Structures are given as structure tokens and as C-alpha cells.
Amino acid sequence: MCLPLPGDCSLDLVDQVVDERQNGRHAARFRGWKAGWRARVQEYLDHGGSPEHIHPWAAVADYAATFHNLYNSSKPDTAHGDMLRRLRDHELRLCPACGELGRPNTLDHYLPKAAYPHFSLTPANLFPMCDACQGEKLVKTGSPAEPRFFLHPYFDAFAADQILKLTIIPPFNAPTFVLEPQGVTEAQAAVITAHLRELDISGRYVKFFKDEHRRLLRNVSRMRDKEQDVLATLESWAFDAADPTPNSWQHLFYDGVLVNPDFLEYLTEGDLPSYL
Ligand SMILES: [Zn+2]
């Protein structure tokens, strides 16, 4: 899913955090970091946070706890405390990293704060994520073979479109499901594939698709009993599920149904299983 960049400017936040520390015991240290910190935040914005281009900052490696303490304390009426409160006060109904329905209730550091402590408080590096995704992502960023594992919700604008397609493979009373990138470049498809794998989205969505498939067969049976228009109803559900993203699990499922004429024929004309 693609999200708008947070309203808080990542560069201004550096200035504000440094200014707010000027009466404290780390005043000189923060003043000394300011120019380098700003330059690294600018580099982050220029490269969309990609770990392929952005490397840890050796000069602050021994002071990671100083940055982490700021993030963890996040007192109100401080610039970073207010920024974090605004980021947590979102209205998302699904996780922007995986598309599963449910309010994402943690903030993820796209570049992990362990290796990149100076991005602990960078708004462009922070976005809401579900517990399941965060439990899989941890401190991973990439590997020598795949320098970038994860889509970035603020910078990968192509994720605003439907970038996945679901194929539903017969037998239709107990199908298998294949989720693949669609309509993207080879390089984008490589990141999407790594993203799905590293967040174990495949392992998680299969259960959802199986449950949704059984629910669909039950609902279609009821529609046919009431002589409702099955196709029009499914189109309406798919339309509804495309908001806020066509990559939600619900939308991908109903899109996979609607682009499959054989499955549609089965739903409208076939003998539906009686286990329902
Ligand atoms: Zn998630």
C-alpha cells in the first residue's frame, strides 16, 4: 500500500530535536551531529530509504542508546513526542505492509533503529505496521543477493496500483491459491517477491483465502436460493474491498474470483459442495 509522507518534515525534526537538547547534558554532542544527521536524512529522502544506498553512520554507533531513549521516552510537548503521537493517531483499517484487515498498532522503523539509530526519529522512516509483519521483519533489510527486501509505503508509488494477482486453481470445491506480482517491472517484481517471502505473507494469506473461499460458497448458495444476481453482487464486493487499497486481501480474493470465468461458471451453474 502507498501512504502519503507524514506531515512532519524529517529535516525540520533534526533541527528541533537538536534545539530542544541545548539545555541538557548532550547539548554539545547533538550540536556536533546536526550537520551530519541532516545530510543523512536528506540522503534517506533522496533514495527513498533504500538500504542499497544508505549505510549505517559509524560516528553514532556507540551512542545508539541516546537515540533509542529519545524514541522510547517520546514525552509530550517535545517535537519528536508530538510527531510520534500524530503517526500513531492514524485511521488505517489494514496493515500497509501486508494488506491484512485490522488496525496496525505498532510503528515500524523501515531501516531498523538498531543499525540506523539516527533514523529512530525520522518521520519518513516510520509507518504503522501490524504485529505479525513486525514479528517477521525484525532487523532485516536485505542481503548481498537482494539488497532490498521490503516495499516502502512512502516511496514505492507503484504500490498505489494493484500489484498482485490471485490465481484460483481447480478443483473449485477445494482450490489452491497462487499470489504473484502483476503489472510491474522486473525490478519491482523482485522486491515484491522478497517482501511477500520475508514477511511470510504467503503463509498467512493461504489460511485467509481458504476461509474466504468457504464463506464465498456459502454466500453464493444463499444468493442462488434467493435468485440474486451472483456476478453483480461479487462485483459490488470487489469494488467495496478496493478501498483503501486494491492490494487488500479481500480485494485480491474477489478480483481473483472475477477474472476467472471457469470459477464464475462454477459459482453460478455448478453443484456447490454440501459440506457448507
Ligand atoms: Zn502486516
CSV table of N, CA and C in Angstrom, one decimal, residues 198-270:
chain,number,residue,atom,x,y,z
A,198,GLU,N,9.7,-12.5,3.0
A,198,GLU,CA,10.3,-12.1,4.3
A,198,GLU,C,9.3,-11.8,5.3
A,199,LEU,N,8.1,-11.4,5.0
A,199,LEU,CA,7.0,-11.1,5.9
A,199,LEU,C,6.1,-12.3,6.1
A,200,ASP,N,6.5,-13.4,5.5
A,200,ASP,CA,5.7,-14.6,5.5
A,200,ASP,C,4.2,-14.4,5.1
A,201,ILE,N,4.0,-13.5,4.2
A,201,ILE,CA,2.6,-13.1,3.8
A,201,ILE,C,2.0,-14.4,3.1
A,202,SER,N,2.8,-15.1,2.4
A,202,SER,CA,2.2,-16.3,1.7
A,202,SER,C,1.6,-17.3,2.7
A,203,GLY,N,2.4,-17.6,3.8
A,203,GLY,CA,1.9,-18.5,4.8
A,203,GLY,C,0.7,-18.0,5.5
A,204,ARG,N,0.6,-16.7,5.6
A,204,ARG,CA,-0.6,-16.1,6.4
A,204,ARG,C,-1.8,-16.0,5.5
A,205,TYR,N,-1.6,-15.6,4.2
A,205,TYR,CA,-2.8,-15.4,3.4
A,205,TYR,C,-3.5,-16.7,3.0
A,206,VAL,N,-2.8,-17.8,2.9
A,206,VAL,CA,-3.4,-19.0,2.4
A,206,VAL,C,-4.6,-19.4,3.4
A,207,LYS,N,-4.4,-19.2,4.7
A,207,LYS,CA,-5.5,-19.6,5.6
A,207,LYS,C,-6.7,-18.6,5.3
A,208,PHE,N,-6.3,-17.3,5.1
A,208,PHE,CA,-7.4,-16.3,4.9
A,208,PHE,C,-8.2,-16.7,3.6
A,209,PHE,N,-7.4,-17.0,2.5
A,209,PHE,CA,-8.1,-17.3,1.2
A,209,PHE,C,-8.9,-18.6,1.4
A,210,LYS,N,-8.5,-19.6,2.1
A,210,LYS,CA,-9.3,-20.8,2.3
A,210,LYS,C,-10.6,-20.5,3.0
A,211,ASP,N,-10.5,-19.7,4.1
A,211,ASP,CA,-11.7,-19.3,4.9
A,211,ASP,C,-12.6,-18.5,4.0
A,212,GLU,N,-12.0,-17.6,3.2
A,212,GLU,CA,-12.9,-16.7,2.4
A,212,GLU,C,-13.5,-17.5,1.3
A,213,HIS,N,-12.9,-18.5,0.8
A,213,HIS,CA,-13.4,-19.4,-0.3
A,213,HIS,C,-14.7,-20.1,0.3
A,214,ARG,N,-14.6,-20.7,1.5
A,214,ARG,CA,-15.7,-21.4,2.1
A,214,ARG,C,-16.9,-20.4,2.3
A,215,ARG,N,-16.5,-19.2,2.8
A,215,ARG,CA,-17.6,-18.2,3.0
A,215,ARG,C,-18.2,-17.8,1.7
A,216,LEU,N,-17.4,-17.7,0.7
A,216,LEU,CA,-18.0,-17.3,-0.6
A,216,LEU,C,-19.0,-18.4,-1.1
A,217,LEU,N,-18.6,-19.7,-1.0
A,217,LEU,CA,-19.5,-20.7,-1.4
A,217,LEU,C,-20.8,-20.7,-0.6
A,218,ARG,N,-20.7,-20.5,0.7
A,218,ARG,CA,-21.9,-20.4,1.5
A,218,ARG,C,-22.8,-19.2,1.0
A,219,ASN,N,-22.2,-18.1,0.8
A,219,ASN,CA,-22.9,-16.9,0.4
A,219,ASN,C,-23.6,-17.1,-1.0
A,220,VAL,N,-22.8,-17.7,-1.9
A,220,VAL,CA,-23.4,-17.9,-3.2
A,220,VAL,C,-24.5,-18.9,-3.2
A,221,SER,N,-24.4,-19.9,-2.3
A,221,SER,CA,-25.6,-20.8,-2.2
A,221,SER,C,-26.8,-20.0,-1.8
A,222,ARG,N,-26.6,-19.1,-0.8
A,222,ARG,CA,-27.8,-18.3,-0.3
A,222,ARG,C,-28.3,-17.4,-1.4
A,223,MET,N,-27.4,-16.8,-2.2
A,223,MET,CA,-27.8,-15.9,-3.3
A,223,MET,C,-28.6,-16.7,-4.3
A,224,ARG,N,-28.1,-17.9,-4.6
A,224,ARG,CA,-28.8,-18.7,-5.7
A,224,ARG,C,-30.2,-19.1,-5.2
A,225,ASP,N,-30.3,-19.4,-3.9
A,225,ASP,CA,-31.6,-19.8,-3.3
A,225,ASP,C,-32.6,-18.6,-3.4
A,226,LYS,N,-32.1,-17.4,-3.3
A,226,LYS,CA,-32.9,-16.2,-3.3
A,226,LYS,C,-33.0,-15.6,-4.7
A,227,GLU,N,-32.4,-16.3,-5.7
A,227,GLU,CA,-32.3,-15.8,-7.1
A,227,GLU,C,-31.7,-14.4,-7.2
A,228,GLN,N,-30.7,-14.2,-6.4
A,228,GLN,CA,-30.0,-12.9,-6.6
A,228,GLN,C,-29.0,-13.0,-7.7
A,229,ASP,N,-28.6,-11.8,-8.2
A,229,ASP,CA,-27.6,-11.8,-9.3
A,229,ASP,C,-26.2,-12.0,-8.6
A,230,VAL,N,-25.6,-13.2,-8.8
A,230,VAL,CA,-24.3,-13.5,-8.2
A,230,VAL,C,-23.2,-12.6,-8.7
A,231,LEU,N,-23.1,-12.5,-10.0
A,231,LEU,CA,-22.0,-11.7,-10.6
A,231,LEU,C,-22.0,-10.3,-10.1
A,232,ALA,N,-23.2,-9.6,-10.2
A,232,ALA,CA,-23.3,-8.2,-9.8
A,232,ALA,C,-23.0,-8.1,-8.3
A,233,THR,N,-23.3,-9.0,-7.5
A,233,THR,CA,-23.0,-8.9,-6.1
A,233,THR,C,-21.5,-9.0,-5.8
A,234,LEU,N,-20.9,-10.0,-6.5
A,234,LEU,CA,-19.4,-10.2,-6.4
A,234,LEU,C,-18.7,-8.9,-6.8
A,235,GLU,N,-19.2,-8.3,-7.9
A,235,GLU,CA,-18.5,-7.1,-8.4
A,235,GLU,C,-18.7,-6.0,-7.4
A,236,SER,N,-19.8,-5.9,-6.8
A,236,SER,CA,-20.0,-4.9,-5.7
A,236,SER,C,-19.1,-5.1,-4.5
A,237,TRP,N,-18.9,-6.4,-4.1
A,237,TRP,CA,-18.0,-6.6,-3.0
A,237,TRP,C,-16.6,-6.3,-3.4
A,238,ALA,N,-16.2,-6.6,-4.6
A,238,ALA,CA,-14.8,-6.3,-5.0
A,238,ALA,C,-14.6,-4.8,-5.0
A,239,PHE,N,-15.6,-4.1,-5.5
A,239,PHE,CA,-15.5,-2.6,-5.6
A,239,PHE,C,-15.3,-2.1,-4.2
A,240,ASP,N,-16.1,-2.6,-3.3
A,240,ASP,CA,-16.0,-2.1,-1.9
A,240,ASP,C,-14.6,-2.4,-1.2
A,241,ALA,N,-14.1,-3.6,-1.5
A,241,ALA,CA,-12.9,-4.1,-0.9
A,241,ALA,C,-11.6,-3.4,-1.5
A,242,ALA,N,-11.8,-2.6,-2.6
A,242,ALA,CA,-10.6,-2.0,-3.2
A,242,ALA,C,-10.3,-0.7,-2.5
A,243,ASP,N,-11.1,-0.3,-1.5
A,243,ASP,CA,-10.7,0.9,-0.7
A,243,ASP,C,-10.3,0.4,0.7
A,244,PRO,N,-9.2,0.8,1.2
A,244,PRO,CA,-8.3,1.9,0.7
A,244,PRO,C,-7.2,1.5,-0.2
A,245,THR,N,-7.1,0.2,-0.5
A,245,THR,CA,-6.1,-0.3,-1.4
A,245,THR,C,-6.6,-1.5,-2.2
A,246,PRO,N,-6.3,-1.6,-3.5
A,246,PRO,CA,-6.6,-2.8,-4.2
A,246,PRO,C,-5.8,-4.0,-3.9
A,247,ASN,N,-4.8,-3.8,-3.0
A,247,ASN,CA,-3.9,-4.9,-2.6
A,247,ASN,C,-4.4,-5.5,-1.2
A,248,SER,N,-5.6,-5.1,-0.7
A,248,SER,CA,-6.1,-5.7,0.5
A,248,SER,C,-6.4,-7.2,0.2
A,249,TRP,N,-6.3,-8.0,1.2
A,249,TRP,CA,-6.5,-9.5,1.0
A,249,TRP,C,-7.9,-9.7,0.4
A,250,GLN,N,-8.9,-9.0,0.9
A,250,GLN,CA,-10.3,-9.1,0.5
A,250,GLN,C,-10.4,-8.8,-1.0
A,251,HIS,N,-9.8,-7.6,-1.4
A,251,HIS,CA,-9.9,-7.3,-2.8
A,251,HIS,C,-9.2,-8.3,-3.7
A,252,LEU,N,-8.0,-8.7,-3.3
A,252,LEU,CA,-7.3,-9.6,-4.2
A,252,LEU,C,-8.1,-10.9,-4.3
A,253,PHE,N,-8.8,-11.3,-3.3
A,253,PHE,CA,-9.6,-12.6,-3.4
A,253,PHE,C,-10.7,-12.4,-4.4
A,254,TYR,N,-11.5,-11.3,-4.2
A,254,TYR,CA,-12.6,-11.1,-5.1
A,254,TYR,C,-12.2,-10.8,-6.5
A,255,ASP,N,-11.1,-10.1,-6.7
A,255,ASP,CA,-10.6,-9.9,-8.0
A,255,ASP,C,-10.2,-11.2,-8.7
A,256,GLY,N,-9.6,-12.1,-7.9
A,256,GLY,CA,-9.2,-13.4,-8.4
A,256,GLY,C,-10.4,-14.2,-8.8
A,257,VAL,N,-11.5,-14.0,-8.1
A,257,VAL,CA,-12.8,-14.7,-8.5
A,257,VAL,C,-13.3,-14.1,-9.8
A,258,LEU,N,-13.3,-12.8,-9.9
A,258,LEU,CA,-14.0,-12.2,-11.1
A,258,LEU,C,-13.2,-12.3,-12.4
A,259,VAL,N,-11.9,-12.5,-12.3
A,259,VAL,CA,-11.1,-12.7,-13.5
A,259,VAL,C,-11.0,-14.1,-13.9
A,260,ASN,N,-11.7,-15.0,-13.3
A,260,ASN,CA,-11.7,-16.4,-13.5
A,260,ASN,C,-13.0,-17.0,-14.0
A,261,PRO,N,-13.2,-17.0,-15.4
A,261,PRO,CA,-14.5,-17.3,-15.9
A,261,PRO,C,-14.9,-18.8,-15.5
A,262,ASP,N,-14.0,-19.7,-15.4
A,262,ASP,CA,-14.4,-21.1,-15.1
A,262,ASP,C,-14.9,-21.1,-13.6
A,263,PHE,N,-14.3,-20.4,-12.8
A,263,PHE,CA,-14.8,-20.3,-11.4
A,263,PHE,C,-16.1,-19.6,-11.3
A,264,LEU,N,-16.3,-18.6,-12.1
A,264,LEU,CA,-17.6,-17.9,-12.1
A,264,LEU,C,-18.7,-18.8,-12.6
A,265,GLU,N,-18.4,-19.6,-13.6
A,265,GLU,CA,-19.4,-20.6,-14.1
A,265,GLU,C,-19.7,-21.6,-13.0
A,266,TYR,N,-18.7,-22.0,-12.3
A,266,TYR,CA,-18.9,-23.0,-11.2
A,266,TYR,C,-19.8,-22.4,-10.2
A,267,LEU,N,-19.5,-21.1,-9.8
A,267,LEU,CA,-20.4,-20.5,-8.8
A,267,LEU,C,-21.8,-20.3,-9.2
A,268,THR,N,-22.0,-20.0,-10.5
A,268,THR,CA,-23.4,-19.6,-10.9
A,268,THR,C,-24.2,-20.9,-11.4
A,269,GLU,N,-23.4,-21.9,-11.9
A,269,GLU,CA,-24.1,-23.0,-12.5
A,269,GLU,C,-23.8,-24.4,-11.8
A,270,GLY,N,-22.6,-24.4,-11.2
A,270,GLY,CA,-22.1,-25.7,-10.7
A,270,GLY,C,-22.8,-26.2,-9.5
